[in-house]
Short mmCIF file of C-alpha atoms and ligand atoms in Angstrom, two decimals:
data_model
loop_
_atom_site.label_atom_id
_atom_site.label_comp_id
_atom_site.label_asym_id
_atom_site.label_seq_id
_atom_site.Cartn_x
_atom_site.Cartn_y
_atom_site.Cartn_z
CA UNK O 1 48.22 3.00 50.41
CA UNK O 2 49.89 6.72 50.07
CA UNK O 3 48.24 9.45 51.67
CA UNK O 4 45.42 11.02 50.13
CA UNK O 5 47.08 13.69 48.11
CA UNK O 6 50.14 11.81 46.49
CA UNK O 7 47.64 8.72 45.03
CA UNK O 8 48.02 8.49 41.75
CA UNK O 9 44.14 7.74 40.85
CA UNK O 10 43.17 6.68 36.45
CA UNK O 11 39.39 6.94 35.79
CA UNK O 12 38.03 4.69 32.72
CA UNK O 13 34.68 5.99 31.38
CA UNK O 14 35.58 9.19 32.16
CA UNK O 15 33.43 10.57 29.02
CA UNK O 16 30.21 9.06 30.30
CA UNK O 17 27.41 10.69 32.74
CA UNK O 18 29.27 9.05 36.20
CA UNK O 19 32.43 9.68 34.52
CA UNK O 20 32.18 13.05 33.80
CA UNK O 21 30.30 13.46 37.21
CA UNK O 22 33.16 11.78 39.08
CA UNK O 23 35.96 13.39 36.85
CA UNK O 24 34.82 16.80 38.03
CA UNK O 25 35.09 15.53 41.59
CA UNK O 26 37.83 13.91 42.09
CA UNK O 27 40.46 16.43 39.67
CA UNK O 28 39.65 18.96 42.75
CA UNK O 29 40.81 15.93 45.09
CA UNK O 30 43.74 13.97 43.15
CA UNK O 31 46.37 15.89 41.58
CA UNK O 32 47.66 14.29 38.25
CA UNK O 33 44.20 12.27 37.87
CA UNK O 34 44.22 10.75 34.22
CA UNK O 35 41.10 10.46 32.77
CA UNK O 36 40.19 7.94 30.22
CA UNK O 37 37.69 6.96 27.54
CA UNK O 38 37.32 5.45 24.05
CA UNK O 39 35.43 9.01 23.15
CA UNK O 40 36.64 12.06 23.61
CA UNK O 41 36.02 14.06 26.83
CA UNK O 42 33.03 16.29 26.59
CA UNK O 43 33.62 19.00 29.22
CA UNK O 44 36.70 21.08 29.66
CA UNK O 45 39.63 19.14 31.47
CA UNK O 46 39.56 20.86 34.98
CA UNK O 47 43.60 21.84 36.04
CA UNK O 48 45.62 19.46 37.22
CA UNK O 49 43.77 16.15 35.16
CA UNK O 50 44.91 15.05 31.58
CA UNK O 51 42.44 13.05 29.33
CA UNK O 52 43.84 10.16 26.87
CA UNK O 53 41.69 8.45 24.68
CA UNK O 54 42.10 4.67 24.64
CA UNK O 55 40.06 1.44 24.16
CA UNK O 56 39.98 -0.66 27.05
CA UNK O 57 40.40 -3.66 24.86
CA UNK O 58 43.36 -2.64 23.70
CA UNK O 59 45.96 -4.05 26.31
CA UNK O 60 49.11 -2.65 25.01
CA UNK O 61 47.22 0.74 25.22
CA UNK O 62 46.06 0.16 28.51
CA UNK O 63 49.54 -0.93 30.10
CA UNK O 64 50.98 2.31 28.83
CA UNK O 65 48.50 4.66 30.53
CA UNK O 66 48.39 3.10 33.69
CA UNK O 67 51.91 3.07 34.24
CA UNK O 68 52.94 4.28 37.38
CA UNK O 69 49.18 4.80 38.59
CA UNK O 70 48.42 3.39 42.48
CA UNK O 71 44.25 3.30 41.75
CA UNK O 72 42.41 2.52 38.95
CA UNK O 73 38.78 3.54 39.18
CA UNK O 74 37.49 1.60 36.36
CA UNK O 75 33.83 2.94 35.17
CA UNK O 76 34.59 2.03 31.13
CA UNK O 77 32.93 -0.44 29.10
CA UNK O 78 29.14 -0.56 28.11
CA UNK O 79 26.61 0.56 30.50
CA UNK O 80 23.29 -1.37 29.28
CA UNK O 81 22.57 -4.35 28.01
CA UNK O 82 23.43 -5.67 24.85
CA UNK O 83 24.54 -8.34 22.68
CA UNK O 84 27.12 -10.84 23.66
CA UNK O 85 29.41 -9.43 20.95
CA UNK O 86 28.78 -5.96 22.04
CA UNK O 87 29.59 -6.34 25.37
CA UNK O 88 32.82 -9.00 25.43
CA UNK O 89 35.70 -6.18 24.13
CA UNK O 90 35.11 -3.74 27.16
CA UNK O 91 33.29 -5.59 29.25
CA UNK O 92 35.20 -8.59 29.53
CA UNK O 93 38.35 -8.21 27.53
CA UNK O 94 38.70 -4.66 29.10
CA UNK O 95 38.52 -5.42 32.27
CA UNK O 96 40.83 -8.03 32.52
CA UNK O 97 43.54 -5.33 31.07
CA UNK O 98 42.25 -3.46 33.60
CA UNK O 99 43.40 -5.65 36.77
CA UNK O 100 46.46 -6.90 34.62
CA UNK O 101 47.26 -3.10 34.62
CA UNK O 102 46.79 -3.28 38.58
CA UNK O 103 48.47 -6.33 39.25
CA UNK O 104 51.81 -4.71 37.28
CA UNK O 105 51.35 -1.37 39.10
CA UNK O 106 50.47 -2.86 42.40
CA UNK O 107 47.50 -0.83 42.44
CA UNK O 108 43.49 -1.10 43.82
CA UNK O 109 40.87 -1.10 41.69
CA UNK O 110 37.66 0.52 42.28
CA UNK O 111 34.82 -1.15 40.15
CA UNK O 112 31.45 -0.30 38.71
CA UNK O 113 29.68 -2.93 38.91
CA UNK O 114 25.75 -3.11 38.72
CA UNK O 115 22.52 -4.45 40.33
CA UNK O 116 21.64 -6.43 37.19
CA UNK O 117 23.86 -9.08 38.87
CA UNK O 118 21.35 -9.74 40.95
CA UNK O 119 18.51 -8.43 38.93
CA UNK O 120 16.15 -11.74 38.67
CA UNK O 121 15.30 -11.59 42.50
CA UNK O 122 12.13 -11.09 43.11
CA UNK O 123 11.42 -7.63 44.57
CA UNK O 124 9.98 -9.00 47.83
CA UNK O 125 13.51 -10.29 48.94
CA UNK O 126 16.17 -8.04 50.74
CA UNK O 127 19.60 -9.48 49.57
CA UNK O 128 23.15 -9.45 51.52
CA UNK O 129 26.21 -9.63 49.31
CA UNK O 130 26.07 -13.61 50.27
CA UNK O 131 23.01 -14.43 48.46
CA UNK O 132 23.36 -15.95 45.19
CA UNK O 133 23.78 -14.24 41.87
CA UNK O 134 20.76 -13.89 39.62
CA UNK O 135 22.24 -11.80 36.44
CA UNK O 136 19.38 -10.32 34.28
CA UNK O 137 21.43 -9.99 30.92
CA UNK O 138 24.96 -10.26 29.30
CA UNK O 139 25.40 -7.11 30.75
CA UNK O 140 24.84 -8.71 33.92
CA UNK O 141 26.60 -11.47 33.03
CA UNK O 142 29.84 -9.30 32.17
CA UNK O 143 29.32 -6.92 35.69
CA UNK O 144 29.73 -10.57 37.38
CA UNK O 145 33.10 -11.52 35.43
CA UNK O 146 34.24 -8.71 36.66
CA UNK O 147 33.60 -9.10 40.49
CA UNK O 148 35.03 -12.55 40.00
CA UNK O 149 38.29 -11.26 37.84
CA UNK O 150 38.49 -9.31 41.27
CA UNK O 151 38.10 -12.35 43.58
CA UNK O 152 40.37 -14.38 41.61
CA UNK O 153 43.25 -11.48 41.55
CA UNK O 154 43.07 -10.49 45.48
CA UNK O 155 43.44 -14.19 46.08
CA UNK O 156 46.66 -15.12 43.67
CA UNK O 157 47.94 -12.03 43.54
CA UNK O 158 46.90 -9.83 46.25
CA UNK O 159 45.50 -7.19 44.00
CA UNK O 160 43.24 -4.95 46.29
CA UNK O 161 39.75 -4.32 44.99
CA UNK O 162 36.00 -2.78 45.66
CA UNK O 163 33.20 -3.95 43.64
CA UNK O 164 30.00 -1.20 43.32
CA UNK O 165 27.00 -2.83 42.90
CA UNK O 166 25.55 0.32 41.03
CA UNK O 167 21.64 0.81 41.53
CA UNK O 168 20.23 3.62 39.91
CA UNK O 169 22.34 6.71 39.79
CA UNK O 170 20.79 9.47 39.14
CA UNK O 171 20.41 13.35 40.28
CA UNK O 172 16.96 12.71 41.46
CA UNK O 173 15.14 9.28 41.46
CA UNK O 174 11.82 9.49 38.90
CA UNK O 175 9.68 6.36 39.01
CA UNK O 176 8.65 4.39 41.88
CA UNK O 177 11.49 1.52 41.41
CA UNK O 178 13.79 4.04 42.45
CA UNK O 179 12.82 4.51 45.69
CA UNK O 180 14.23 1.04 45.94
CA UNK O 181 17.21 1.28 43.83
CA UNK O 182 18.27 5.10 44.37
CA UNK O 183 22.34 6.01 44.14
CA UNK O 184 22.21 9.61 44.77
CA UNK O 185 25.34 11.79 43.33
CA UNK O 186 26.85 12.51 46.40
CA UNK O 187 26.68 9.22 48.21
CA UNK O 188 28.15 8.07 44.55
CA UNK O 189 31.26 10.11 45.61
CA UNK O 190 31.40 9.27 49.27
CA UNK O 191 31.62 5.53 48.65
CA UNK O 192 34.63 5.84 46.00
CA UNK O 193 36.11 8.15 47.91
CA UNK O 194 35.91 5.64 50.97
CA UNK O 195 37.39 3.37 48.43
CA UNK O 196 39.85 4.74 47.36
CA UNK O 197 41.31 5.96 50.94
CA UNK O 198 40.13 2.90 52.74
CA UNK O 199 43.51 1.49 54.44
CA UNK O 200 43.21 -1.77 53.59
CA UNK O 201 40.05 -3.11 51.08
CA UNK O 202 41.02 -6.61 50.41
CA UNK O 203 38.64 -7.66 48.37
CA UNK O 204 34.93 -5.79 49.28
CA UNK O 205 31.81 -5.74 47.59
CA UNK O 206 29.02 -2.72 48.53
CA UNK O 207 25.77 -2.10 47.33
CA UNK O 208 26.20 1.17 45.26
CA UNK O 209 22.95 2.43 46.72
CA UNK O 210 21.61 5.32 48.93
CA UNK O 211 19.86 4.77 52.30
CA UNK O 212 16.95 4.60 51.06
CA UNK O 213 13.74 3.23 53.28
CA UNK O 214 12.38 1.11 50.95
CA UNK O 215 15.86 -0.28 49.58
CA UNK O 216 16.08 -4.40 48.59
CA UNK O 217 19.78 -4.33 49.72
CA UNK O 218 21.70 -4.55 52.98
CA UNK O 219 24.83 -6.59 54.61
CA UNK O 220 27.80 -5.55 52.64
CA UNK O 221 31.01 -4.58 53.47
CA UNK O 222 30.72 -0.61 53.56
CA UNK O 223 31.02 -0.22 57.38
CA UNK O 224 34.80 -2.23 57.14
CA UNK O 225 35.44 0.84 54.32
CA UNK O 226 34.56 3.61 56.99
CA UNK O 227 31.49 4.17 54.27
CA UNK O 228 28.13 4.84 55.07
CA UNK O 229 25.24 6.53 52.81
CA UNK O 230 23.29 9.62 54.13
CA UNK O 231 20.71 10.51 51.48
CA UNK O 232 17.00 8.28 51.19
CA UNK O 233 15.20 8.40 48.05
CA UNK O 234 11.96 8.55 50.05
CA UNK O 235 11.77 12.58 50.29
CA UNK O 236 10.75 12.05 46.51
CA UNK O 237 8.24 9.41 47.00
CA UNK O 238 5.56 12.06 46.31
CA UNK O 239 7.46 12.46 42.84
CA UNK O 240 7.98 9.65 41.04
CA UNK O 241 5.94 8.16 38.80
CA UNK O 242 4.84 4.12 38.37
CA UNK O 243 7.13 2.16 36.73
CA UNK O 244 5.92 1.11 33.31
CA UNK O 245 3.23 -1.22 32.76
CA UNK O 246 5.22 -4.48 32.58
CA UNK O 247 4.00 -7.36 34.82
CA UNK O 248 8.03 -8.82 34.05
CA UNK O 249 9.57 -5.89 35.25
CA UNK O 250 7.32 -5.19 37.89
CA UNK O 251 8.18 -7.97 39.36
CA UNK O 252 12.16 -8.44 39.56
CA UNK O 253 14.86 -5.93 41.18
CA UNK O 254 15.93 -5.52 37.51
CA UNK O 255 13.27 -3.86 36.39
CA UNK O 256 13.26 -3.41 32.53
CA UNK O 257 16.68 -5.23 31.69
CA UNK O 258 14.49 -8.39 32.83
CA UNK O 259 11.78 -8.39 31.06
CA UNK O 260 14.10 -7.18 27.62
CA UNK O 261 13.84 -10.60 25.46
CA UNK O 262 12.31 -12.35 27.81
CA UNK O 263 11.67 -15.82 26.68
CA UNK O 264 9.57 -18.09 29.50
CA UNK O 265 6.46 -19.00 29.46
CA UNK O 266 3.92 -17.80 31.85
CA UNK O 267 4.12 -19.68 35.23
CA UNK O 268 2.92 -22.94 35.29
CA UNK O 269 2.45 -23.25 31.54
CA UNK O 270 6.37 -25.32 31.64
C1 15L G 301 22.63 0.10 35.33
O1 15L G 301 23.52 -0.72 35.58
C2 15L G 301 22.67 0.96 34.12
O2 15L G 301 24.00 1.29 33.75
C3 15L G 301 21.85 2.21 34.29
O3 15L G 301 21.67 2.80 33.02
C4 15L G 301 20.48 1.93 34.94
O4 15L G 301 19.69 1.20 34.07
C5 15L G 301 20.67 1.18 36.24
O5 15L G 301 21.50 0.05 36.08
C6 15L G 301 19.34 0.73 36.88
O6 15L G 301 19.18 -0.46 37.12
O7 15L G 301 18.51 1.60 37.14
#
C-alpha cells in the first residue's frame, strides 16, 4: 500500500450514524476521501472530501466512483434486520460491486460486518474467529456473504480485505448486554485506521469490539494489524440498565435480532 497520505480511501454509508462518525474522521486524515450513500449527506462536507450519491446496487454506478480509489471502506447497505427482499440489493448485490470495484482498482476493502453472524451462541461461550457461524437473521445471513465474497476474492484474485465483526457501537454503552458487546467511537476509528494502513491484511477478520471485561469475543487477527482496543465498557457498568425482559434474547449474543420472529418451540417440546 501507498503511504498514509496519498491513499485514495471511498466510504459507502457515509450518510449513516458510523458513516457520518467516520466521514468526519477520516476527511481530516485522507485527502480526496469520497464519500458515498444512497441519501444525501446530512452534515456539511468537511474540505478536502466530496460526497456522490449512488446505490450500491447499481454496478455501473459503482465502477464509476471507485475509479482510481486504492481503499474502499464499505459501511453501505442495511444496518438491521429485515426481509430477504429488503436486504439482497445492498446487502448482497452491493457488496459484490463493491469487491468487483476492488478487484478492478486493485484496492483493500475494509468491511462492516456484524456480530449477528454469530448471534445464536449462547452467551456463556467466548468465541475465536474459528468457531462456527451461527447468523441470527437475513441480516446476518447477508454480513456472512460478505465475509465469504472476501474469502473467495483474496484467494482467486488476491483482493486484500478486513472483515469488522461490529458489536454494539455506540457513544456510551446503555443496557447490560453492552458491557459484553461494547464498540466504543474511538476504538471504532483505531481499528479502520489499523486497516487501512496495515502493510499487508490478506484476508483478516476482527471482532469490532472494545476491551471490554466482560466481552464474549477473543482470538482474532487484530494483533497481525498492529490493532489493539483501549477502552472497557465496564466503567459504565453502574449505568446501564437490564436488557429487556425477553428470556430469547437474554439468552443468545444477539440479543433482540434473535428472538425477532422467532419460531421454535420451547426446549424439549420438539
Ligand atoms: C448491528 O449490527 C446493528 O447494525 C446495530 O444497530 C446494533 O443492533 C448492533 O448490531 C448490536 O448488536 O448491538
Amino acid at each position: 500500500m501507498s503511504d498514509a497520505a496519498s491513499r485514495k480511501v471511498l466510504l459507502t454509508g457515509a450518510s449513516g450514524v458510523l458513516g457520518r462518525f467516520l466521514a468526519a474522521e477520516l476527511a481530516r486524515r485522507y485527502p480526496g476521501l469520497v464519500l458515498t450513500d444512497i441519501l444525501p449527506f446530512p452534515d456539511k462536507v468537511l474540505e478536502g472530501a466530496r460526497f456522490v450519491q449512488a446505490d450500491l446496487a447499481d454496478a455501473g454506478r459503482i465502477a464509476e466512483i471507485t475509479e482510481g480509489v486504492d481503499t474502499i471502506i464499505h459501511f453501505g447497505g442495511v444496518a438491521n434486520e429485515k426481509s430477504f427482499e429488503t436486504i439482497l440489493p445492498a446487502n448482497i448485490v452491493g457488496t459484490v460491486n463493491v469487491f468487483e470495484a476492488a478487484r478492478t482498482n486493485r484496492a483493500r476493502v475494509i468491511f462492516a460486518s456484524s456480530n449477528h453472524t454469530i448471534g445464536f451462541h449462547e452467551r456463556d461461550r467466548k468465541l475465536g474467529i474459528a468457531d462456527r457461524v451461527k447468523p441470527d437473521g437475513f441480516y446476518g445471513v447477508s454480513k456472512l456473504f460478505g465475509e465469504n465474497v472476501g474469502s473467495f476474492y483474496f484467494d482467486k484474485f488476491g483482493v486484500e480485505s478486513v472483515h469488522l465483526r461490529i458489536g454494539s457501537a455506540l457513544r456510551k454503552p446503555t443496557e447490560t448486554r453492552h458491557l459484553s458487546t461494547w464498540l466504543s467511537y474511538p476504538d471504532l476509528l483505531r481499528m479502520v485506521v489499523a486497516s487501512i494502513e496495515a502493510e499487508k491484511t490478506g484476508y483478516a477478520l476482527l471482532w469490532g469490539v472494545s476491551a471490554n471485561t466482560r466481552s464474549w469475543w477473543g482470538e482474532d487477527d487484530a494483533a497481525r494489524l498492529g490493532y489493539r482496543a483501549e477502552d472497557n465498557a465496564e466503567v459504565f457498568a453502574d449505568k446501564v440498565t437490564a436488557d429487556p425482559d425477553d428470556p430469547i434474547a437474554r439468552r443468545f449474543q444477539g440479543g433482540s435480532f434473535t428472538s425477532q420472529g422467532y419460531g421454535r418451540a420451547p426446549e424439549g417440546k420438539s
